[in-house]
CSV table of C-alpha atoms and ligand atoms in Angstrom, one decimal:
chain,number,residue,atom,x,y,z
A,681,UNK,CA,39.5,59.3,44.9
A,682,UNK,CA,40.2,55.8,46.5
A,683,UNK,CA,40.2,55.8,50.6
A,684,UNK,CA,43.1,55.3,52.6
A,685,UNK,CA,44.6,52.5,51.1
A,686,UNK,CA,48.5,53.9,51.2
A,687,UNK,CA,50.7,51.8,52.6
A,688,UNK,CA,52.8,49.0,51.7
A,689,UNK,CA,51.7,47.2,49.0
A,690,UNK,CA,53.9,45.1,46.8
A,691,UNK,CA,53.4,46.2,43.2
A,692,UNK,CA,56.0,44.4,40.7
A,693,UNK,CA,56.7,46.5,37.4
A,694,UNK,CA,55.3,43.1,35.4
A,695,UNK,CA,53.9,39.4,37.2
A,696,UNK,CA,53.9,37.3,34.1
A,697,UNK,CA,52.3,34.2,36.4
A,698,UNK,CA,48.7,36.5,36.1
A,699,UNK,CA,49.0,36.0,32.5
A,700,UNK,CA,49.1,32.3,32.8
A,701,UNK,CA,46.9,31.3,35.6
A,702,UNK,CA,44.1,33.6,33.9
A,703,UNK,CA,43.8,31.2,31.0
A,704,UNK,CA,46.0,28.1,32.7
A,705,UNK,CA,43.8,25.5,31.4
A,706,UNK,CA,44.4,26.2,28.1
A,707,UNK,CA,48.1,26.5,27.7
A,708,UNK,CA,48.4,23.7,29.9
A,709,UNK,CA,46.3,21.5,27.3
A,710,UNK,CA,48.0,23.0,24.5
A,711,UNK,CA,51.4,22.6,25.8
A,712,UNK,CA,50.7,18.7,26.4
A,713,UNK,CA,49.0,18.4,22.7
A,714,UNK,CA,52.4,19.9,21.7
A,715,UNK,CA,54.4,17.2,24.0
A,716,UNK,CA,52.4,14.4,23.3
A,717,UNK,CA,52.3,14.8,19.5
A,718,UNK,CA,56.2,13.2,19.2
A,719,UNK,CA,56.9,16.5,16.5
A,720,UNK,CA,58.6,19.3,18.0
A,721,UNK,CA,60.0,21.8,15.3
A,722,UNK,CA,58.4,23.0,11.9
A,723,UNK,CA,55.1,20.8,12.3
A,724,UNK,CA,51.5,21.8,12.2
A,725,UNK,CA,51.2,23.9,14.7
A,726,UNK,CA,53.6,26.5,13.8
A,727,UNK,CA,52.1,26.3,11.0
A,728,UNK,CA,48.9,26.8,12.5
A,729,UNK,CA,50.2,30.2,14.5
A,730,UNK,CA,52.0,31.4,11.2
A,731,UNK,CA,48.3,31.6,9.6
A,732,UNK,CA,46.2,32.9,12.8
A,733,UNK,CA,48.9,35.8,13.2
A,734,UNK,CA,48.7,36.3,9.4
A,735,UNK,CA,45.4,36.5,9.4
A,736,UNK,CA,45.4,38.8,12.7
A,737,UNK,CA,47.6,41.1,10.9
A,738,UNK,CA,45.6,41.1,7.6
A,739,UNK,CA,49.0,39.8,5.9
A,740,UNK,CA,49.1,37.4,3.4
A,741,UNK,CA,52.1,35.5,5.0
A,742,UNK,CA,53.7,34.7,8.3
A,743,UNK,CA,56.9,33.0,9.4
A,744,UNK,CA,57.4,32.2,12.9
A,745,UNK,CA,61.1,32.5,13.9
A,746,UNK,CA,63.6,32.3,17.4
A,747,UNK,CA,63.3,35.4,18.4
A,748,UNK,CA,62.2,39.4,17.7
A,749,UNK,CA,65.7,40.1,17.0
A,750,UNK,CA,66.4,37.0,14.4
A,751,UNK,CA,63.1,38.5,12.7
A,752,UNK,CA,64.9,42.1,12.1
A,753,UNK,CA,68.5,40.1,11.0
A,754,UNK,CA,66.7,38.2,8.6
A,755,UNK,CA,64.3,40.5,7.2
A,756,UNK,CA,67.1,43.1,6.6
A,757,UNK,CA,69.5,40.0,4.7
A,758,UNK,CA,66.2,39.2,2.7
A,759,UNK,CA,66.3,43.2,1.3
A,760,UNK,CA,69.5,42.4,0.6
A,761,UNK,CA,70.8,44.7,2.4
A,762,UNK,CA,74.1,44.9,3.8
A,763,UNK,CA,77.9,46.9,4.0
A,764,UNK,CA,78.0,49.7,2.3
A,765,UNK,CA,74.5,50.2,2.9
A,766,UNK,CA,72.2,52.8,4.9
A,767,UNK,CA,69.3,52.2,6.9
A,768,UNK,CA,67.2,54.6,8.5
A,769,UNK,CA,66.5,54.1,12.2
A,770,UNK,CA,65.2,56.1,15.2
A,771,UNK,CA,67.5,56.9,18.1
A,772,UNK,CA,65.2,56.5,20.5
A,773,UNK,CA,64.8,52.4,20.5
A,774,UNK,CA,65.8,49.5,21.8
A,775,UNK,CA,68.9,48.3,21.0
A,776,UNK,CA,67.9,44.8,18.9
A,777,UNK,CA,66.4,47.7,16.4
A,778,UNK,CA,70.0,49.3,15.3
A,779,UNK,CA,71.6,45.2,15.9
A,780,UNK,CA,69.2,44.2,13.2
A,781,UNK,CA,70.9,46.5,11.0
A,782,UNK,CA,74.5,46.2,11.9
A,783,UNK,CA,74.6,42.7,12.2
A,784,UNK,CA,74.3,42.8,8.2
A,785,UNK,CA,77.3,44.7,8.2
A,786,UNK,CA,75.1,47.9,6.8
A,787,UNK,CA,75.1,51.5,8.5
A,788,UNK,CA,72.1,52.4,11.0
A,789,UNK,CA,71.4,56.3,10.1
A,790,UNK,CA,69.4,57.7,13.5
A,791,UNK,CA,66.8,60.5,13.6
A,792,UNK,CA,65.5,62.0,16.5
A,793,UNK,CA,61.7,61.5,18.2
A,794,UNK,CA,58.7,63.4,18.0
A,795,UNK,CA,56.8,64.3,21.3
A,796,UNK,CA,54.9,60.6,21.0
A,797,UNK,CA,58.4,59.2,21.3
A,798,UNK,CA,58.5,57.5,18.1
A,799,UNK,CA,61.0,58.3,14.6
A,800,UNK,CA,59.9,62.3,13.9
A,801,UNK,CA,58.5,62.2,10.6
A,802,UNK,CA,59.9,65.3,9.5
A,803,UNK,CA,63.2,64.5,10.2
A,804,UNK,CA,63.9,61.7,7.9
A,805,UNK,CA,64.5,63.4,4.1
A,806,UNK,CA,67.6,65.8,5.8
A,807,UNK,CA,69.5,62.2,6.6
A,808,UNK,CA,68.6,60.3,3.0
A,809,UNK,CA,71.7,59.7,1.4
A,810,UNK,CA,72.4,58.3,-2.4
A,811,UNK,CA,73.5,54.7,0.2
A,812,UNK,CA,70.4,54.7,2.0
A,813,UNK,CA,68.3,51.8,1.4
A,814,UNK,CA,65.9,51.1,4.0
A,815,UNK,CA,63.8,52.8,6.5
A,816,UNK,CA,63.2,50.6,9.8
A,817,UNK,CA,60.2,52.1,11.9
A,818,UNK,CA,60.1,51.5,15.3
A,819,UNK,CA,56.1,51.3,17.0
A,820,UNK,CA,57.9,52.4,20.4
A,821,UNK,CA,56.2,51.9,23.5
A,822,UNK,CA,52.7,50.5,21.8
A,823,UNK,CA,51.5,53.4,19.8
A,824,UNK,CA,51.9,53.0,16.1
A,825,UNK,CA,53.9,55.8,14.7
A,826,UNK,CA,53.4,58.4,12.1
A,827,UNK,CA,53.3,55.2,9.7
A,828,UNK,CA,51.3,57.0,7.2
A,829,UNK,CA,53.5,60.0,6.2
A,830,UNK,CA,57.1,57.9,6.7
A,831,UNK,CA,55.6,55.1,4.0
A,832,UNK,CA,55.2,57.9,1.6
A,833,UNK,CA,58.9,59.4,2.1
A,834,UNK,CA,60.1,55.3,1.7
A,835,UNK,CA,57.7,55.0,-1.8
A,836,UNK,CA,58.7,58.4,-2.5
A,837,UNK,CA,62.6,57.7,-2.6
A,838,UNK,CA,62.3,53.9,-3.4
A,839,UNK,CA,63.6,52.8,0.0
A,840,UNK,CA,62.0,49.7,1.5
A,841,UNK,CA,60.2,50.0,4.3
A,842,UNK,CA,60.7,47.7,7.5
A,843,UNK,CA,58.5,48.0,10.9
A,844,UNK,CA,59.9,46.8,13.9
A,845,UNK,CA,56.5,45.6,16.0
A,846,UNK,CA,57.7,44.2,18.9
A,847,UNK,CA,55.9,46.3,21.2
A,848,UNK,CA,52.8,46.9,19.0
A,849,UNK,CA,51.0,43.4,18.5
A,850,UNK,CA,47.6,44.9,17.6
A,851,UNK,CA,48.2,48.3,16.6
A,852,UNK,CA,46.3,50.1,13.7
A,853,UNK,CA,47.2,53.6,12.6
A,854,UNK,CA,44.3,54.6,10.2
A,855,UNK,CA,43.0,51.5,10.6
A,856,UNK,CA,45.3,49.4,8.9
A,857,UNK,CA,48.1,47.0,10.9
A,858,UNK,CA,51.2,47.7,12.3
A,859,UNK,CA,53.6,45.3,10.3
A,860,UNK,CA,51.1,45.6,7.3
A,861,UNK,CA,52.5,48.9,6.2
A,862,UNK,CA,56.1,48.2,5.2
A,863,UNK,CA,57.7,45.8,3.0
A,864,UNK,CA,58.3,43.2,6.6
A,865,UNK,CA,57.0,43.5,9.5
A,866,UNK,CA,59.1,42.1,12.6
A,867,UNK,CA,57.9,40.5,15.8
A,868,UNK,CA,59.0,39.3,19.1
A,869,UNK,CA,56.7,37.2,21.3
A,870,UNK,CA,59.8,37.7,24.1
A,871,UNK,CA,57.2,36.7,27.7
A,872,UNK,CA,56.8,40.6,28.1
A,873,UNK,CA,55.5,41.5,25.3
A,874,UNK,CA,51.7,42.1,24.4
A,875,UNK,CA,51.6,38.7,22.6
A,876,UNK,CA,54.8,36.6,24.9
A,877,UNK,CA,55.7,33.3,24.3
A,878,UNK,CA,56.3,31.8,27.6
A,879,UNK,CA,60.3,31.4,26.0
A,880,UNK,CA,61.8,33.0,23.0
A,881,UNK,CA,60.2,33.3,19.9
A,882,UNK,CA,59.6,35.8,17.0
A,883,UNK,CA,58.1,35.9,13.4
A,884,UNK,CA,57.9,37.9,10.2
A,885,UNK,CA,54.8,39.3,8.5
A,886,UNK,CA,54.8,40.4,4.7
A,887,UNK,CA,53.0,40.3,1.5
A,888,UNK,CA,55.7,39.7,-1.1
A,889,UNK,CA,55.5,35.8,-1.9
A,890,UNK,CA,59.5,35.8,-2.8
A,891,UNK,CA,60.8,37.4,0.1
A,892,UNK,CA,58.2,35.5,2.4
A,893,UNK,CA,60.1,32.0,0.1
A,894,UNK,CA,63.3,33.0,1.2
A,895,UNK,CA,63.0,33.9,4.8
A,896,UNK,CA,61.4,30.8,5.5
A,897,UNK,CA,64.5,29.1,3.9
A,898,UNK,CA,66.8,31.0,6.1
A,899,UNK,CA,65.4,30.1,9.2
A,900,UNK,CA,65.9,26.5,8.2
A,901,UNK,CA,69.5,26.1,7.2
A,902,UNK,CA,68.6,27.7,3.3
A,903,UNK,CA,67.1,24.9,2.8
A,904,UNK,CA,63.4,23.8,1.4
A,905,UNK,CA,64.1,20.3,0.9
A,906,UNK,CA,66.6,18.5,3.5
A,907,UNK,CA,70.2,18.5,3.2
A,908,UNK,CA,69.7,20.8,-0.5
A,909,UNK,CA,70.9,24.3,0.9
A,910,UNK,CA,70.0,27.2,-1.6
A,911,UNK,CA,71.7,30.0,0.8
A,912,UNK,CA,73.4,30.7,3.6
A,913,UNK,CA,71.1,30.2,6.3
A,914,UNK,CA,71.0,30.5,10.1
A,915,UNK,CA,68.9,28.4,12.7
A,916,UNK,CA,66.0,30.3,13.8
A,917,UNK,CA,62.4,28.1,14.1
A,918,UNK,CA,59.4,28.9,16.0
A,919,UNK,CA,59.7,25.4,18.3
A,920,UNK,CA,55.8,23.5,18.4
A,921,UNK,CA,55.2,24.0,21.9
A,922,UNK,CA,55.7,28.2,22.1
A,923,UNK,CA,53.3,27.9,18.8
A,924,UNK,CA,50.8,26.2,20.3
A,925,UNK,CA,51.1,28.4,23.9
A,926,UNK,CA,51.1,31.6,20.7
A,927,UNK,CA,47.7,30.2,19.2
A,928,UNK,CA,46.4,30.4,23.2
A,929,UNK,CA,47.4,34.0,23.7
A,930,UNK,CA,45.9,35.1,20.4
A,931,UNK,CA,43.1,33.9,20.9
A,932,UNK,CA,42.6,35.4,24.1
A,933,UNK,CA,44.8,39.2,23.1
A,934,UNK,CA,41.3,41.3,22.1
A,935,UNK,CA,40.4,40.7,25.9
A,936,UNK,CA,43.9,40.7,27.6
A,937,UNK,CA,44.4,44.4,25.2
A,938,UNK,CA,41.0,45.6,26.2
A,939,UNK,CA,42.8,45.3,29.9
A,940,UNK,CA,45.9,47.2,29.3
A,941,UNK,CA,43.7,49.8,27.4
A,942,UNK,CA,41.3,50.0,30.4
A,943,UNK,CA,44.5,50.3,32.7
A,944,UNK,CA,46.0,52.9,30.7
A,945,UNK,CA,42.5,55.1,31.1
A,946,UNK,CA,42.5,55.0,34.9
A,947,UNK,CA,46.3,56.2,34.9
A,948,UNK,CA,45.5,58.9,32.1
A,949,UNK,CA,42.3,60.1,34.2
A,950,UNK,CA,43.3,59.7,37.5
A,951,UNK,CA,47.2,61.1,37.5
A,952,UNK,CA,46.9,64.3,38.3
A,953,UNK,CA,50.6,65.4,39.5
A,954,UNK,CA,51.8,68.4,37.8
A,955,UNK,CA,55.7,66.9,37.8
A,956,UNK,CA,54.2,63.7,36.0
A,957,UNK,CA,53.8,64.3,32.5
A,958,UNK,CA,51.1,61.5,30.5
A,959,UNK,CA,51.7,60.3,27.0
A,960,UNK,CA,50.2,61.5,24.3
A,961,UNK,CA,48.5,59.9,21.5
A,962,UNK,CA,49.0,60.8,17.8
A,963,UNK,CA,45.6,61.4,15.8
A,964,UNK,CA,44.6,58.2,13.3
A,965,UNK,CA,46.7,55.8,16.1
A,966,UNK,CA,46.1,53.3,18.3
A,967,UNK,CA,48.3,52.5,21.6
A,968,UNK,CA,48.1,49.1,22.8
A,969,UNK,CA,50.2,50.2,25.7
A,970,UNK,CA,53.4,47.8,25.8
A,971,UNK,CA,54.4,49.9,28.5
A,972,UNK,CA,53.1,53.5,30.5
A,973,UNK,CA,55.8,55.7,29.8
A,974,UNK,CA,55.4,58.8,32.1
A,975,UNK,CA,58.0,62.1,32.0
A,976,UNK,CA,59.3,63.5,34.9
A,977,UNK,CA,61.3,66.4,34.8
A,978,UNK,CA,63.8,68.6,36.5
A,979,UNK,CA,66.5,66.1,37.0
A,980,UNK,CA,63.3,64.3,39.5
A,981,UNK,CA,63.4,61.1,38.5
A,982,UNK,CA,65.8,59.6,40.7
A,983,UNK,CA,63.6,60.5,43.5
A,984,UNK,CA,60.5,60.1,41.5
A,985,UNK,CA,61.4,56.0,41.6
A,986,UNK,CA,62.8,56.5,44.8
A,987,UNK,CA,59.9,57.3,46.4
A,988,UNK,CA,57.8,55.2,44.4
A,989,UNK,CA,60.2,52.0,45.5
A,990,UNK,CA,59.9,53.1,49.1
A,991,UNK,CA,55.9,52.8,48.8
A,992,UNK,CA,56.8,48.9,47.2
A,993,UNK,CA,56.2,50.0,43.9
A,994,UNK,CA,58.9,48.9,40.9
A,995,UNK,CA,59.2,51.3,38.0
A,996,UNK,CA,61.8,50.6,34.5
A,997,UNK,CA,63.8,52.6,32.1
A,998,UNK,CA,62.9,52.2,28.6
A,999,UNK,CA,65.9,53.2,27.8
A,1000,UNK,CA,68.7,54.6,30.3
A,1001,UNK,CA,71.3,54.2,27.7
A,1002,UNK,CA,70.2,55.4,24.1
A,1003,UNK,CA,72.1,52.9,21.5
A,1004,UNK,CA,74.5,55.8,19.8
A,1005,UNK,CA,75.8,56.3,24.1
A,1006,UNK,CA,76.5,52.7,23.9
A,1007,UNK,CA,79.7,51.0,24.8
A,1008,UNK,CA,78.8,48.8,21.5
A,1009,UNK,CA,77.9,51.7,19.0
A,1010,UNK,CA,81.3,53.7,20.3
A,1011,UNK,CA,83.0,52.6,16.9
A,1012,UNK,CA,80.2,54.9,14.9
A,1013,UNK,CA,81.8,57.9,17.1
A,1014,UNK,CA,78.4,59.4,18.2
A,1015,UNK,CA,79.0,61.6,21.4
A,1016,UNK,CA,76.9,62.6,24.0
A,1017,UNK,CA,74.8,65.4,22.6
A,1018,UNK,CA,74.6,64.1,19.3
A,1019,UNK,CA,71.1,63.5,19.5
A,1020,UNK,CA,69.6,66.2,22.4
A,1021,UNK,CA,66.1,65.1,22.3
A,1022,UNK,CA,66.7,61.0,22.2
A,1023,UNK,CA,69.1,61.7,25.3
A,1024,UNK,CA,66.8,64.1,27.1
A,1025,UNK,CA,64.2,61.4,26.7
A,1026,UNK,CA,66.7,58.9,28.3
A,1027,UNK,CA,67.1,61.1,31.3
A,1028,UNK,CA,63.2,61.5,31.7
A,1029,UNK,CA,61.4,59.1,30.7
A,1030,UNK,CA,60.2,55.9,33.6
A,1031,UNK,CA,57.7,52.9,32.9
A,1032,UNK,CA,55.2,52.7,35.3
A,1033,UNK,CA,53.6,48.9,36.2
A,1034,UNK,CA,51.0,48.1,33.7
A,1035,UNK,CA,50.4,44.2,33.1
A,1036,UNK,CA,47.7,41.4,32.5
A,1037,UNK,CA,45.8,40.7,35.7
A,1038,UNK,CA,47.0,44.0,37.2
A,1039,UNK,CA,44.0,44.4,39.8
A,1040,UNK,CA,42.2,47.4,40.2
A,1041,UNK,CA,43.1,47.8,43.8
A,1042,UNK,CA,47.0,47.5,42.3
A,1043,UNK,CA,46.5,50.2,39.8
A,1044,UNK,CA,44.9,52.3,42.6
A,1045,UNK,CA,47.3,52.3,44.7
A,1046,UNK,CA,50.5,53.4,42.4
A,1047,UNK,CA,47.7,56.3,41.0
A,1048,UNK,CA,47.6,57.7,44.7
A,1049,UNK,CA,51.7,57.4,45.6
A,1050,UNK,CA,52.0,58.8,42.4
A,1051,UNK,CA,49.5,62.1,43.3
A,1052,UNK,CA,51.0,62.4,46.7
A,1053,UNK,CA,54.7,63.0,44.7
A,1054,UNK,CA,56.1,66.2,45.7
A,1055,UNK,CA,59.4,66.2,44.2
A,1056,UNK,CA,62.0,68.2,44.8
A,1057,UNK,CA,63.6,70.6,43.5
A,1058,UNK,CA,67.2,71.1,41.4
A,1059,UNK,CA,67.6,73.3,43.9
A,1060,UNK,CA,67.5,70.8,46.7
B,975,LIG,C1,61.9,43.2,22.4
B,975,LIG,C2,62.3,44.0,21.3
B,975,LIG,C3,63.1,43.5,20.2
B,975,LIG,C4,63.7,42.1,20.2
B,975,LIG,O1,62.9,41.1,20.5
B,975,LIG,P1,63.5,39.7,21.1
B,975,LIG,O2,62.5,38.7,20.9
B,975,LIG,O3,63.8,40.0,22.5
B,975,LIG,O4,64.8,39.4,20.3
B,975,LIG,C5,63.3,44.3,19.1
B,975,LIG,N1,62.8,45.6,19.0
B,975,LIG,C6,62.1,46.1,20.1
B,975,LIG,C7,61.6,47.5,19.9
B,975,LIG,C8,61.9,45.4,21.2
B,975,LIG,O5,61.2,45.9,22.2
């Protein structure tokens, strides 16, 4: 193991400043381009992003929106689905999953995880109703989910299929795309995720020429041509400068996710804690490691980040609050124990630092706090 190097570092759960200073140049070039060229919103270089991250994705179509959440909104109104109508969704998410649904007025349906963390497979036919008309699949955490199996229950009843990707930029499961399975893929290029915007921003990813037609309407007022509104349509446009900052990090992701997936290893290899339980990855997918969610259990995780904090080192909750427990979701009357294996995750589960430009004298030195965790007992 490493030498001696306990003590007090400062280790921050994310330092998005590594991310830009490691290609500074760039983004500052492209971000001038962007000021200098007098066009702001809807110009070439959205449209420029909207084909790269098509093209990443192997989809035929892209359309760069405000925001990760504006990408679920929109590609749920574009199934036209809405109240009266069930949608599929996992418990264990992040909120902006289940608003995606909701704020169409439809009916989010949960289902419980499977031991990767992501919507169990297995559990989806039991909650199919004759009103269900969507399944949204959440990639949680970075690792695509059981994609395969959950598109053949969506073909299978003729629901349509919609992947929320906002922590899965990258991610293959048999080889084939995250966001390329489903009938839309969603998302968010929020500054922490894998592919962040250095602001807001979002897009959609599909095949289907008419529903790619329409949600680029929406985002624009339901309009094609100026002032000649087709729909009801909302304000939601990739601006030019976070396009051109998007083209930047694309370019650059292969080497900024070979990081985080050499990161990942030395946690995976070098954790060795019995009380710190590592993810695990499914067969046929790939993790691109959005975040390093370890399990601690016997009601130790209170002092697990206690005692990492004390040693200078910030940990997260992904999530503390599971959306059924919400104040917000009360009205759907889900009570606590409604879901045992979502909320046993929320009591468990903690995010350990894992970023771009993370140093290997950083990661070193959370690995060996982390091994010198004792814990303590319910009994303490
Ligand atoms: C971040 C996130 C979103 C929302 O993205 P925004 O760009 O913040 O609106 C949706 N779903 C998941 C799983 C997320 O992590």
């Amino acid at each position: 193991m490493w030498k001696g190097i306990i003590g007090n570092m400062k280790i921050h759960f994310n330092q998005l400043d590594r991310g830009y200073y490691k290609y500074k140049n760039e983004y500052d070039r492209a971000a001038i381009a962007a000021l200098e060229s007098g066009w702001y919103t809807l110009g070439k270089k959205c449209e420029k992003f909207e084909e790269e991250f098509a093209s990443y994705i192997g989809s035929r179509y892209c359309v760069g929106l405000n925001s990760g959440l504006d990408a679920l909104i929109l590609a749920m109104r574009a199934l036209n689905i809405g109240a009266g109508d069930e949608v599929i969704v996992p418990a264990n998410t992040y909120i902006a999953s289940v608003l995606g649904i909701t704020e169409n007025g439809a009916t989010p349906v949960f289902v419980e995880p499977d031991k990767y963390y992501n919507l169990d497979a297995d559990k989806i036919e039991e909650k199919i109703t004759p009103r269900t008309k969507a399944i949204l699949v959440v990639h949680l955490y970075g690792q695509a989910a059981n994609i395969q199996k959950i598109k053949d229950i969506a073909d299978h009843h003729k629901l349509y299929l919609v992947e929320d990707c906002a922590q899965s930029h990258g991610a293959r499961f048999k080889g084939i795309m995250t966001g390329k399975w489903g009938d839309i893929g969603c998302f968010s290029y929020y500054p922490t995720k894998n592919i962040g915007a250095f602001g807001d921003g979002g897009s959609i990813v599909t095949d289907d020429q008419e529903l790619f037609e329409k949600i680029k309407m929406m985002r624009n007022y339901g309009s094609k041509v100026k002032y000649h509104n087709e729909m009801l349509g909302v304000n939601s446009r990739l601006d030019e400068i976070q396009a051109s900052l998007l083209s930047v990090r694309l370019k650059h992701y292969n080497e900024m996710r070979e990081q985080r997936e050499k990161l990942a290893r030395k946690y995976l290899e070098h954790i060795k804690n019995s009380q710190v339980i590592l993810p695990a990855i499914r067969a046929g997918a790939e993790h691109v490691w959005h975040l390093f969610v370890v399990k601690i259990e016997k009601g130790n995780r209170g002092a697990f980040q206690e005692y990492l904090s004390e040693h200078g080192i910030s940990t997260q909750l992904h999530y503390p609050i599971p959306p059924h427990l919400s104040e917000a979701y009360r009205y759907l009357g889900h009570k606590k124990g409604a879901f045992p294996k979502t909320e046993h995750y929320a009591e468990t589960l903690v995010s350990l630092p894992l970023y771009t430009g993370m140093t290997d004298q950083e990661i070193e030195y959370v690995i060996e706090v982390i091994n010198r965790f004792t814990g303590k007992t319910i009994e303490d």
